[in-house]
Short mmCIF file of C-alpha atoms in Angstrom, two decimals:
data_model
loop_
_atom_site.label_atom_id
_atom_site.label_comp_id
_atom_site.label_asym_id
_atom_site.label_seq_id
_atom_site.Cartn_x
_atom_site.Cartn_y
_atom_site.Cartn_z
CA UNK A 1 -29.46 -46.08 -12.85
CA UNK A 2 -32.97 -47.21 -15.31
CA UNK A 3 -31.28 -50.62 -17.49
CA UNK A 4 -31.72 -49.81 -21.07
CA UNK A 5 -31.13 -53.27 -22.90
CA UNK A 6 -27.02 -53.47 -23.06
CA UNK A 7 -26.50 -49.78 -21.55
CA UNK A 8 -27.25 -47.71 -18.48
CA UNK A 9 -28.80 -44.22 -18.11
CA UNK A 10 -27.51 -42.14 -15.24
CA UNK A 11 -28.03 -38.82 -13.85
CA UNK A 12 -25.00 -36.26 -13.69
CA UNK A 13 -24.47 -32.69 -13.15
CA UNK A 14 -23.26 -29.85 -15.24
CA UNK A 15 -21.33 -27.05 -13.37
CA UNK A 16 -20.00 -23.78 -15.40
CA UNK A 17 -16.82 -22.52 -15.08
CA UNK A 18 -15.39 -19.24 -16.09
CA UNK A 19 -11.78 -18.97 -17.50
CA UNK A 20 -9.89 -15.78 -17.67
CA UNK A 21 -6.86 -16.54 -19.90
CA UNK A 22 -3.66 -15.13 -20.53
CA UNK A 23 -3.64 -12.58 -17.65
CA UNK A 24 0.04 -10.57 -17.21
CA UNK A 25 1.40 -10.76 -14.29
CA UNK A 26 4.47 -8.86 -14.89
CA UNK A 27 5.73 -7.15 -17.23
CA UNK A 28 7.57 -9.10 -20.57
CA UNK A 29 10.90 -9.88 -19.75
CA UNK A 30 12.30 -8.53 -23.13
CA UNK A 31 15.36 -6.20 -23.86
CA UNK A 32 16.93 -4.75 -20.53
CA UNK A 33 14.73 -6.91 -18.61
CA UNK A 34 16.03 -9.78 -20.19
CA UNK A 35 17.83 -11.85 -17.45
CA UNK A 36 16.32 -9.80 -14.86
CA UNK A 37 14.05 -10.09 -11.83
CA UNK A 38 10.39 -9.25 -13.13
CA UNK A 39 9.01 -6.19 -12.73
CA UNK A 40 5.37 -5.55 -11.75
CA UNK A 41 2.51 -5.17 -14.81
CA UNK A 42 1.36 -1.84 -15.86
CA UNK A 43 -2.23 -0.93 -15.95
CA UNK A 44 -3.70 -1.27 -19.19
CA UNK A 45 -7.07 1.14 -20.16
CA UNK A 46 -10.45 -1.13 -21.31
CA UNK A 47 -11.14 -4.52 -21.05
CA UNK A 48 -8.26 -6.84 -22.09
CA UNK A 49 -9.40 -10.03 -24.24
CA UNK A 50 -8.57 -13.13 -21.86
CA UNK A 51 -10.34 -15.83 -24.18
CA UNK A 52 -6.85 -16.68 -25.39
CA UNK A 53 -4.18 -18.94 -24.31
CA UNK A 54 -0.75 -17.26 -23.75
CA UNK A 55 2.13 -17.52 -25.55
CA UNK A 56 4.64 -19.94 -24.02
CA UNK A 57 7.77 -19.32 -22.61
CA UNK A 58 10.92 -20.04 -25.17
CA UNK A 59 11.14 -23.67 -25.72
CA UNK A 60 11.51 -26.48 -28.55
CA UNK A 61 7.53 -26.73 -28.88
CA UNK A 62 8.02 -29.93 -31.37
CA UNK A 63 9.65 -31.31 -28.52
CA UNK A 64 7.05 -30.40 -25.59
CA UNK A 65 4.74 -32.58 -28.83
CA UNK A 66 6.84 -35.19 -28.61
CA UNK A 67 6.54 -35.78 -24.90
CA UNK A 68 2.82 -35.21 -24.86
CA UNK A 69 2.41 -38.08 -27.20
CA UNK A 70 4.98 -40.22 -25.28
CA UNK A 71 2.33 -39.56 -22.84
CA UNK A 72 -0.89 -40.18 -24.94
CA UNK A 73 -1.93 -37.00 -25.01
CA UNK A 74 -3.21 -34.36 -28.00
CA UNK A 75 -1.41 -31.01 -27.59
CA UNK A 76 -1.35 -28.12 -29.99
CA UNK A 77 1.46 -25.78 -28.37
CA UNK A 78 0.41 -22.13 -29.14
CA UNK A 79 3.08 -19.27 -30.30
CA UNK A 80 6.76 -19.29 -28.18
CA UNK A 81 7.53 -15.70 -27.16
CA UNK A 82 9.89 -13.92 -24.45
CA UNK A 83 6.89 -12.15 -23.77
CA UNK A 84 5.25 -14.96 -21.78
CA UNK A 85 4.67 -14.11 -17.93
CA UNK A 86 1.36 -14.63 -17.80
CA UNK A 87 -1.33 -16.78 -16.12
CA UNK A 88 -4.86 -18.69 -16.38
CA UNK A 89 -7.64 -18.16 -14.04
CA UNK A 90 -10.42 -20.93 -13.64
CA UNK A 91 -13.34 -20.27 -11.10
CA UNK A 92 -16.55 -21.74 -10.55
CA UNK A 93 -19.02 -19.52 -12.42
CA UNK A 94 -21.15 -18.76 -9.47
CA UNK A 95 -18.62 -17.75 -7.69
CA UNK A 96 -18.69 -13.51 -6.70
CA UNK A 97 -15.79 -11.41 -5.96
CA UNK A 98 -15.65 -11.80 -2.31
CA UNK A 99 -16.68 -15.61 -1.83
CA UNK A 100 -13.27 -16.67 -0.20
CA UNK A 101 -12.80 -19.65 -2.03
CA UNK A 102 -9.22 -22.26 -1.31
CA UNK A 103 -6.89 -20.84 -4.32
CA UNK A 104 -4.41 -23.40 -5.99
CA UNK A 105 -1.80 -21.80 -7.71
CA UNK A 106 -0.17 -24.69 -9.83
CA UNK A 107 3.19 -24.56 -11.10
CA UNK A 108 3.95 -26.86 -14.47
CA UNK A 109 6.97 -29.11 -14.89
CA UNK A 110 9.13 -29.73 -17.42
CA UNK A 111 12.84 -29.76 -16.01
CA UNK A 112 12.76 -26.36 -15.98
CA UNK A 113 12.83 -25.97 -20.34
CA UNK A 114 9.76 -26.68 -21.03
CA UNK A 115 5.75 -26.82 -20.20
CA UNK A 116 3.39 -23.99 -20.21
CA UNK A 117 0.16 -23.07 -19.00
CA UNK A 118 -1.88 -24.07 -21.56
CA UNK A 119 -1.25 -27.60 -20.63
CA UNK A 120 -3.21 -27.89 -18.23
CA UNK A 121 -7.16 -27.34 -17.79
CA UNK A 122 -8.16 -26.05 -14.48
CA UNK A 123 -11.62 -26.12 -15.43
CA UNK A 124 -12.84 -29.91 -13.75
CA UNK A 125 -10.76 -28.96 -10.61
CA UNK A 126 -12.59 -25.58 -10.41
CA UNK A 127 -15.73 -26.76 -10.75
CA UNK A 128 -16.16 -29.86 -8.79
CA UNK A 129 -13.89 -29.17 -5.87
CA UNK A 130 -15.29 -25.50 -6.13
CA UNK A 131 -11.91 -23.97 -5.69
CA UNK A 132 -9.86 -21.02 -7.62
CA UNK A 133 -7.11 -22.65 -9.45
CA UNK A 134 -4.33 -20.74 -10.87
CA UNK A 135 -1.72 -22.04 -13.56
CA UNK A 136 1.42 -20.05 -14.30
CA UNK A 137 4.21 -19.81 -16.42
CA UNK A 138 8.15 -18.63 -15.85
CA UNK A 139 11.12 -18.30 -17.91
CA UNK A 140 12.75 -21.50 -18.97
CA UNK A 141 16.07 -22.73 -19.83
CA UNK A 142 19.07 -20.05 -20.14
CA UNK A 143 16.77 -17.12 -19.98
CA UNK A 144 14.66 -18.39 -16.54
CA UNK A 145 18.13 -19.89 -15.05
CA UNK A 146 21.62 -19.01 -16.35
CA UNK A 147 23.41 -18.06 -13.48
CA UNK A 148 27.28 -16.55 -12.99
CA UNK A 149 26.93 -16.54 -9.18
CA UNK A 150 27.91 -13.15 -8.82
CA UNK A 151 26.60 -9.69 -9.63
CA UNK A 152 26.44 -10.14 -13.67
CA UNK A 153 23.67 -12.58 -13.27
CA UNK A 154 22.68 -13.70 -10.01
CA UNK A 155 20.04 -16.62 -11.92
CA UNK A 156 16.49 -18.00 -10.73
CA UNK A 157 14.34 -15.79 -12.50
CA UNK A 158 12.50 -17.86 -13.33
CA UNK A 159 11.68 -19.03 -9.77
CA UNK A 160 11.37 -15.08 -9.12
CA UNK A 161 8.80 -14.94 -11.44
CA UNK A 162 6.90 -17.35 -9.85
CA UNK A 163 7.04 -15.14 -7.04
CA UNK A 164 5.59 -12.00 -9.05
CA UNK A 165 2.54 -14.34 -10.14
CA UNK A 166 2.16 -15.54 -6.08
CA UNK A 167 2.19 -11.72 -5.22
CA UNK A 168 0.04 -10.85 -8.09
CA UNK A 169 -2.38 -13.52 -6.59
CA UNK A 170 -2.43 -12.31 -3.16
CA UNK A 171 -3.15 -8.57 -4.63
CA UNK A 172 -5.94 -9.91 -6.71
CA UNK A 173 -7.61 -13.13 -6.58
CA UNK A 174 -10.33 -12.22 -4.58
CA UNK A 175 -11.98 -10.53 -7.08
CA UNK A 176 -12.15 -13.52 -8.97
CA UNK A 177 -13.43 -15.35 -6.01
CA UNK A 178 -10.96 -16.67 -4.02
CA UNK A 179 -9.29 -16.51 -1.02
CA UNK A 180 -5.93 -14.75 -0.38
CA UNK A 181 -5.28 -16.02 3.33
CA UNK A 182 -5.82 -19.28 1.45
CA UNK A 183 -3.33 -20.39 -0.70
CA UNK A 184 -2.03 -24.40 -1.92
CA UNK A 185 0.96 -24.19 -3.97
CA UNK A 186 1.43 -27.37 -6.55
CA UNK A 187 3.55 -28.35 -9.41
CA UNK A 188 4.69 -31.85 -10.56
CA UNK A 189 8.56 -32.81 -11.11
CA UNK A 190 9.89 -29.69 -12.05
CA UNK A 191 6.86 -27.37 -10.70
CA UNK A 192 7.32 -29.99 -7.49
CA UNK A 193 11.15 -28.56 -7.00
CA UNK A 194 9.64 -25.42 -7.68
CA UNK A 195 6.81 -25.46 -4.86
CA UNK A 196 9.37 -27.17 -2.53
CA UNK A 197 11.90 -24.07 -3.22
CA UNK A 198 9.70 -21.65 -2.43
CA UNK A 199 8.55 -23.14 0.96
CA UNK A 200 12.32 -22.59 1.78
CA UNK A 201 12.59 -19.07 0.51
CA UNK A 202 12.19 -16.31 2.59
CA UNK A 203 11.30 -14.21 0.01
CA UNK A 204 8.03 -16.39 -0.91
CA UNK A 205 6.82 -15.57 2.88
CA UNK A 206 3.17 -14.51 3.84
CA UNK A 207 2.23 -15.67 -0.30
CA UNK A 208 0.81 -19.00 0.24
CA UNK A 209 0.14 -21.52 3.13
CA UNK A 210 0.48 -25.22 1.87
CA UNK A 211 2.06 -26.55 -0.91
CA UNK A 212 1.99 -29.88 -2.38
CA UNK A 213 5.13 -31.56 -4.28
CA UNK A 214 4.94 -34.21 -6.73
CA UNK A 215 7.42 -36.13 -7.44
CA UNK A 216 10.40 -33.45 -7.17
CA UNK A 217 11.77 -31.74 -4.30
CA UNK A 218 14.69 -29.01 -3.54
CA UNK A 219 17.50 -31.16 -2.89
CA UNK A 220 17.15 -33.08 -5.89
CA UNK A 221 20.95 -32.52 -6.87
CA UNK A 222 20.09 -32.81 -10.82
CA UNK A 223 18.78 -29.05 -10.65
CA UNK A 224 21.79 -27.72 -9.09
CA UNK A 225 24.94 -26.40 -8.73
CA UNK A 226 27.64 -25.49 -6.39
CA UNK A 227 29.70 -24.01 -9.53
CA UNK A 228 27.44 -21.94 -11.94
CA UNK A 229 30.59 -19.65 -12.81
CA UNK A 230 31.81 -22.87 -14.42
CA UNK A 231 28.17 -23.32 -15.62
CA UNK A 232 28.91 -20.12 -17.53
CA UNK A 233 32.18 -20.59 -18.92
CA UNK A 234 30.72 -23.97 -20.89
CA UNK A 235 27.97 -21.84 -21.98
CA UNK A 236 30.30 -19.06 -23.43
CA UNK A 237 32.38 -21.66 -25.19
CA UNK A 238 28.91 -22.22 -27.68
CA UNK A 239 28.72 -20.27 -30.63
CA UNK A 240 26.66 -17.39 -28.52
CA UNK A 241 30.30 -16.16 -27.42
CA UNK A 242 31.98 -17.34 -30.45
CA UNK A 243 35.08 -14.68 -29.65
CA UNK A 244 35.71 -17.60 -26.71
CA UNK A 245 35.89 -15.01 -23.91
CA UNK A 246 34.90 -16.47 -20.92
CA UNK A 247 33.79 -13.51 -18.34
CA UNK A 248 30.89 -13.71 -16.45
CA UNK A 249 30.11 -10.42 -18.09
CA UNK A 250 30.53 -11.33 -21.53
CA UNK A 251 28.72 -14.00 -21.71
CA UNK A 252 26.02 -12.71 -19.47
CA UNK A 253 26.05 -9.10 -22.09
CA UNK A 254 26.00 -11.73 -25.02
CA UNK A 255 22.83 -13.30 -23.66
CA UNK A 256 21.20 -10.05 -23.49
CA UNK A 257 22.44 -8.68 -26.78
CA UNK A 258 22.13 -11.52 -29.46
CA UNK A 259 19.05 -11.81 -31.31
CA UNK A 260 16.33 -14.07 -29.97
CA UNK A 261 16.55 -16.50 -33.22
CA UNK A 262 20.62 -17.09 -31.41
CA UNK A 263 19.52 -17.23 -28.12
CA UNK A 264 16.89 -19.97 -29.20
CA UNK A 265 19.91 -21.96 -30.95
CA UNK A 266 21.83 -22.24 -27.69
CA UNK A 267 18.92 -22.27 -25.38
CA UNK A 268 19.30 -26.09 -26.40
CA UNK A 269 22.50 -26.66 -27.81
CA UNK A 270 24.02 -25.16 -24.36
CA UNK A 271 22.74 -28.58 -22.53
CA UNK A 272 23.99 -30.78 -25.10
CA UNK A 273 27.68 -29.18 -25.20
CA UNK A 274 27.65 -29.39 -21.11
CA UNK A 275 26.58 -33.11 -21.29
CA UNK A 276 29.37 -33.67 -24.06
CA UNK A 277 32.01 -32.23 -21.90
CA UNK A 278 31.10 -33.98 -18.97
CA UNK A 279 31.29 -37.56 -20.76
CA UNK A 280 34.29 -36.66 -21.58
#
Protein backbone atom coordinates (compact mmCIF):
# COMPACT_ATOMS: atom_id res chain seq x y z
CA UNK A 1 0.00 0.00 0.00
CA UNK A 2 1.05 4.15 -1.18
CA UNK A 3 0.80 6.11 2.74
CA UNK A 4 -1.61 8.87 2.29
CA UNK A 5 -1.04 11.16 5.46
CA UNK A 6 -3.23 9.21 8.35
CA UNK A 7 -4.74 6.52 5.77
CA UNK A 8 -3.67 3.80 3.37
CA UNK A 9 -4.64 3.16 -0.29
CA UNK A 10 -4.80 -0.46 -1.32
CA UNK A 11 -5.60 -2.40 -4.30
CA UNK A 12 -8.63 -4.96 -4.22
CA UNK A 13 -10.67 -6.86 -6.58
CA UNK A 14 -14.25 -6.82 -7.62
CA UNK A 15 -15.78 -10.22 -8.65
CA UNK A 16 -19.64 -10.42 -9.94
CA UNK A 17 -21.89 -12.76 -8.82
CA UNK A 18 -25.19 -13.82 -10.17
CA UNK A 19 -28.14 -14.69 -7.81
CA UNK A 20 -31.13 -16.62 -8.91
CA UNK A 21 -33.67 -16.20 -6.07
CA UNK A 22 -36.60 -17.85 -4.92
CA UNK A 23 -36.34 -20.98 -7.14
CA UNK A 24 -39.23 -23.91 -6.26
CA UNK A 25 -38.07 -26.85 -5.58
CA UNK A 26 -41.20 -28.62 -4.89
CA UNK A 27 -44.30 -28.02 -5.03
CA UNK A 28 -46.19 -25.71 -1.96
CA UNK A 29 -47.03 -27.83 0.72
CA UNK A 30 -50.63 -26.37 1.06
CA UNK A 31 -54.08 -28.18 1.44
CA UNK A 32 -53.74 -32.10 1.00
CA UNK A 33 -50.12 -31.73 0.90
CA UNK A 34 -50.11 -30.20 4.09
CA UNK A 35 -48.21 -32.60 6.47
CA UNK A 36 -47.02 -34.53 3.64
CA UNK A 37 -43.78 -35.61 1.98
CA UNK A 38 -43.09 -32.97 -0.91
CA UNK A 39 -43.88 -33.58 -4.13
CA UNK A 40 -41.70 -32.66 -7.13
CA UNK A 41 -42.25 -28.89 -8.93
CA UNK A 42 -44.20 -28.60 -12.02
CA UNK A 43 -42.86 -26.95 -15.05
CA UNK A 44 -43.83 -23.53 -15.38
CA UNK A 45 -44.01 -21.82 -19.27
CA UNK A 46 -41.57 -18.39 -19.67
CA UNK A 47 -39.06 -17.10 -17.65
CA UNK A 48 -39.90 -17.00 -13.90
CA UNK A 49 -38.74 -13.66 -12.03
CA UNK A 50 -35.93 -14.91 -9.48
CA UNK A 51 -34.82 -11.26 -8.36
CA UNK A 52 -36.94 -11.85 -5.27
CA UNK A 53 -36.40 -13.33 -1.97
CA UNK A 54 -38.89 -16.13 -1.02
CA UNK A 55 -41.38 -16.13 1.30
CA UNK A 56 -40.39 -17.84 4.56
CA UNK A 57 -41.59 -20.79 5.99
CA UNK A 58 -44.42 -20.19 8.92
CA UNK A 59 -42.76 -18.65 11.82
CA UNK A 60 -43.04 -15.69 14.50
CA UNK A 61 -40.96 -13.27 12.10
CA UNK A 62 -40.87 -10.50 15.10
CA UNK A 63 -39.21 -13.12 16.84
CA UNK A 64 -36.56 -14.36 14.09
CA UNK A 65 -36.01 -9.88 14.58
CA UNK A 66 -35.50 -10.27 17.87
CA UNK A 67 -32.73 -12.82 17.66
CA UNK A 68 -31.03 -11.10 14.77
CA UNK A 69 -30.56 -8.10 16.91
CA UNK A 70 -29.54 -10.23 19.96
CA UNK A 71 -27.00 -10.97 17.42
CA UNK A 72 -26.19 -7.43 16.01
CA UNK A 73 -27.52 -7.91 12.97
CA UNK A 74 -30.19 -5.77 10.54
CA UNK A 75 -32.86 -8.16 9.20
CA UNK A 76 -36.04 -7.28 7.40
CA UNK A 77 -37.93 -10.81 7.32
CA UNK A 78 -39.96 -10.88 4.02
CA UNK A 79 -43.77 -12.32 3.81
CA UNK A 80 -44.45 -15.90 5.99
CA UNK A 81 -46.33 -18.31 3.72
CA UNK A 82 -46.99 -22.27 3.62
CA UNK A 83 -45.99 -21.83 0.25
CA UNK A 84 -42.26 -21.58 0.99
CA UNK A 85 -40.10 -24.58 -0.49
CA UNK A 86 -37.93 -22.78 -2.31
CA UNK A 87 -34.21 -21.97 -2.70
CA UNK A 88 -31.35 -19.28 -3.59
CA UNK A 89 -28.74 -19.83 -6.11
CA UNK A 90 -25.39 -17.77 -5.94
CA UNK A 91 -22.65 -18.46 -8.67
CA UNK A 92 -19.73 -16.71 -9.77
CA UNK A 93 -20.83 -14.70 -12.82
CA UNK A 94 -18.33 -16.16 -15.15
CA UNK A 95 -19.20 -19.22 -14.45
CA UNK A 96 -21.03 -21.37 -17.76
CA UNK A 97 -23.36 -24.17 -17.48
CA UNK A 98 -20.98 -26.98 -17.56
CA UNK A 99 -17.92 -25.54 -15.48
CA UNK A 100 -18.15 -28.24 -12.65
CA UNK A 101 -17.78 -26.06 -9.89
CA UNK A 102 -17.75 -27.61 -5.69
CA UNK A 103 -21.67 -26.95 -4.82
CA UNK A 104 -22.53 -26.08 -1.08
CA UNK A 105 -25.91 -26.63 -0.34
CA UNK A 106 -26.40 -24.85 3.14
CA UNK A 107 -29.06 -25.66 5.42
CA UNK A 108 -30.17 -22.64 8.05
CA UNK A 109 -30.75 -23.13 11.76
CA UNK A 110 -33.09 -22.07 13.95
CA UNK A 111 -34.22 -25.11 16.26
CA UNK A 112 -36.14 -26.23 13.69
CA UNK A 113 -39.06 -22.98 13.98
CA UNK A 114 -37.41 -20.60 12.56
CA UNK A 115 -34.66 -19.10 9.91
CA UNK A 116 -35.04 -18.81 6.26
CA UNK A 117 -33.10 -18.39 3.30
CA UNK A 118 -32.98 -14.97 3.00
CA UNK A 119 -30.70 -14.85 5.92
CA UNK A 120 -28.01 -15.61 4.54
CA UNK A 121 -25.94 -14.07 1.47
CA UNK A 122 -24.13 -16.58 -0.55
CA UNK A 123 -22.81 -14.00 -2.67
CA UNK A 124 -18.92 -13.40 -0.88
CA UNK A 125 -18.68 -17.27 -0.60
CA UNK A 126 -19.54 -17.61 -4.33
CA UNK A 127 -17.37 -15.30 -5.49
CA UNK A 128 -14.14 -15.58 -3.72
CA UNK A 129 -13.99 -19.28 -3.10
CA UNK A 130 -15.52 -19.57 -6.70
CA UNK A 131 -17.97 -22.20 -5.66
CA UNK A 132 -21.97 -22.74 -6.25
CA UNK A 133 -23.62 -22.21 -3.00
CA UNK A 134 -27.09 -23.19 -2.40
CA UNK A 135 -29.38 -22.01 0.61
CA UNK A 136 -32.68 -23.73 1.31
CA UNK A 137 -35.61 -23.62 3.24
CA UNK A 138 -38.08 -26.51 4.90
CA UNK A 139 -41.12 -26.56 6.87
CA UNK A 140 -40.78 -25.51 10.45
CA UNK A 141 -42.38 -26.16 13.66
CA UNK A 142 -45.74 -28.39 13.69
CA UNK A 143 -46.12 -28.29 9.98
CA UNK A 144 -42.14 -29.46 9.11
CA UNK A 145 -42.23 -31.93 12.32
CA UNK A 146 -45.42 -33.04 14.14
CA UNK A 147 -45.19 -36.54 14.26
CA UNK A 148 -47.85 -39.45 15.64
CA UNK A 149 -45.35 -42.26 14.93
CA UNK A 150 -47.63 -44.19 13.02
CA UNK A 151 -49.43 -44.04 9.70
CA UNK A 152 -51.55 -40.63 10.42
CA UNK A 153 -48.39 -38.68 10.35
CA UNK A 154 -45.22 -40.35 10.12
CA UNK A 155 -43.26 -36.48 10.78
CA UNK A 156 -39.82 -35.10 9.31
CA UNK A 157 -41.02 -33.33 6.47
CA UNK A 158 -39.33 -31.02 6.89
CA UNK A 159 -36.05 -32.99 6.77
CA UNK A 160 -37.78 -34.67 3.57
CA UNK A 161 -37.89 -31.55 2.05
CA UNK A 162 -34.50 -30.99 2.38
CA UNK A 163 -34.15 -34.01 0.49
CA UNK A 164 -36.42 -32.73 -2.54
CA UNK A 165 -34.08 -29.50 -2.69
CA UNK A 166 -30.70 -32.08 -2.56
CA UNK A 167 -32.41 -34.05 -5.47
CA UNK A 168 -33.52 -30.97 -7.18
CA UNK A 169 -29.74 -29.99 -6.98
CA UNK A 170 -28.33 -33.05 -8.34
CA UNK A 171 -31.02 -32.78 -11.40
CA UNK A 172 -30.00 -29.24 -12.00
CA UNK A 173 -27.15 -27.39 -10.73
CA UNK A 174 -24.99 -27.84 -13.45
CA UNK A 175 -26.61 -25.58 -15.49
CA UNK A 176 -25.93 -23.01 -13.15
CA UNK A 177 -22.37 -24.05 -13.01
CA UNK A 178 -21.73 -26.46 -10.64
CA UNK A 179 -20.89 -29.73 -10.03
CA UNK A 180 -23.33 -32.59 -9.19
CA UNK A 181 -20.68 -35.40 -8.28
CA UNK A 182 -19.64 -32.55 -6.00
CA UNK A 183 -21.64 -31.80 -3.26
CA UNK A 184 -20.75 -30.17 0.72
CA UNK A 185 -23.73 -30.21 2.80
CA UNK A 186 -23.70 -27.36 5.78
CA UNK A 187 -26.02 -25.90 8.26
CA UNK A 188 -25.29 -24.42 11.74
CA UNK A 189 -27.15 -25.69 15.08
CA UNK A 190 -30.26 -26.69 13.76
CA UNK A 191 -29.16 -26.95 9.88
CA UNK A 192 -25.92 -28.82 11.72
CA UNK A 193 -28.52 -31.69 13.14
CA UNK A 194 -29.95 -31.42 9.90
CA UNK A 195 -26.69 -32.14 7.71
CA UNK A 196 -25.65 -34.72 10.38
CA UNK A 197 -29.24 -36.55 9.84
CA UNK A 198 -28.98 -36.83 6.50
CA UNK A 199 -25.43 -38.38 6.42
CA UNK A 200 -27.28 -41.18 8.40
CA UNK A 201 -30.25 -41.51 6.13
CA UNK A 202 -30.38 -43.86 3.57
CA UNK A 203 -32.69 -42.08 1.74
CA UNK A 204 -30.22 -38.91 1.31
CA UNK A 205 -27.74 -41.53 -0.57
CA UNK A 206 -25.81 -40.73 -3.88
CA UNK A 207 -27.14 -36.60 -3.13
CA UNK A 208 -24.11 -35.16 -1.67
CA UNK A 209 -20.53 -36.23 -0.60
CA UNK A 210 -19.32 -34.18 2.52
CA UNK A 211 -21.08 -32.38 4.89
CA UNK A 212 -20.01 -30.07 7.49
CA UNK A 213 -21.87 -29.67 11.04
CA UNK A 214 -21.72 -26.76 13.19
CA UNK A 215 -22.37 -26.86 16.33
CA UNK A 216 -25.37 -29.52 16.29
CA UNK A 217 -25.35 -33.06 15.57
CA UNK A 218 -28.06 -36.10 15.38
CA UNK A 219 -27.93 -37.36 18.75
CA UNK A 220 -28.45 -34.18 20.31
CA UNK A 221 -31.42 -35.59 22.53
CA UNK A 222 -33.19 -31.94 22.66
CA UNK A 223 -34.57 -32.65 18.99
CA UNK A 224 -36.01 -35.89 19.80
CA UNK A 225 -38.26 -38.26 20.87
CA UNK A 226 -38.82 -41.81 21.69
CA UNK A 227 -42.71 -40.93 22.34
CA UNK A 228 -44.16 -38.56 19.61
CA UNK A 229 -47.72 -40.28 20.10
CA UNK A 230 -47.48 -38.59 23.49
CA UNK A 231 -45.99 -35.59 21.57
CA UNK A 232 -49.42 -35.55 19.92
CA UNK A 233 -51.75 -36.02 22.60
CA UNK A 234 -50.19 -32.57 24.38
CA UNK A 235 -50.61 -31.00 21.12
CA UNK A 236 -54.37 -32.01 20.78
CA UNK A 237 -55.05 -30.84 24.30
CA UNK A 238 -54.37 -26.89 22.73
CA UNK A 239 -57.20 -25.13 21.53
CA UNK A 240 -56.48 -26.68 17.77
CA UNK A 241 -58.49 -29.86 19.13
CA UNK A 242 -60.55 -27.96 21.49
CA UNK A 243 -63.28 -31.11 21.47
CA UNK A 244 -60.13 -32.76 23.69
CA UNK A 245 -60.03 -35.91 21.54
CA UNK A 246 -56.83 -37.25 21.59
CA UNK A 247 -56.39 -39.69 18.35
CA UNK A 248 -53.56 -39.58 16.35
CA UNK A 249 -56.05 -39.00 13.60
CA UNK A 250 -57.84 -36.22 14.98
CA UNK A 251 -55.42 -34.24 15.78
CA UNK A 252 -53.35 -35.01 12.77
CA UNK A 253 -57.07 -34.18 10.44
CA UNK A 254 -57.30 -30.98 12.72
CA UNK A 255 -53.84 -29.86 11.62
CA UNK A 256 -54.75 -30.23 8.11
CA UNK A 257 -58.22 -28.76 8.32
CA UNK A 258 -58.04 -25.54 10.56
CA UNK A 259 -57.33 -22.39 8.96
CA UNK A 260 -53.73 -21.26 8.67
CA UNK A 261 -54.42 -18.01 11.01
CA UNK A 262 -55.16 -21.36 13.92
CA UNK A 263 -52.48 -23.32 12.89
CA UNK A 264 -50.13 -20.17 13.31
CA UNK A 265 -51.66 -19.72 16.99
CA UNK A 266 -50.55 -23.18 18.07
CA UNK A 267 -47.56 -23.46 15.88
CA UNK A 268 -46.16 -21.57 19.09
CA UNK A 269 -48.41 -21.95 21.81
CA UNK A 270 -48.00 -25.96 21.27
CA UNK A 271 -44.21 -25.57 22.73
CA UNK A 272 -45.17 -23.47 25.50
CA UNK A 273 -48.14 -25.86 26.76
CA UNK A 274 -45.52 -28.98 26.39
CA UNK A 275 -42.88 -27.03 28.47
CA UNK A 276 -45.75 -26.13 31.07
CA UNK A 277 -46.70 -29.69 31.48
CA UNK A 278 -43.40 -30.92 31.82
CA UNK A 279 -42.51 -28.41 34.80
CA UNK A 280 -45.14 -29.64 36.22
Amino acid sequence: PTKIGDYVTVKGSDRRVKLFLAVPFAQPPVGTLRLAAPRDVEPWEGERDATRQPNMCIQDPELVVSVSRTMSMSYSPPEVSEDCLYLNVYTPADAAAGAKLPVLVWIHGGGLSMGAASQYDGSPMAAYENVVIVVIQYRLGILGFLSTGDEHAQGNWGFLDQLAALRWVQGNIEAFGGDPQSVTVAGESAGGISASILTLSPLAAGLFHRAIFQSGVATLGTYTTRHPEAHAEVRSRTSLAQERQSSCQFVCAGVCMFSLSIVFKNLFSVAISTKTQVKK
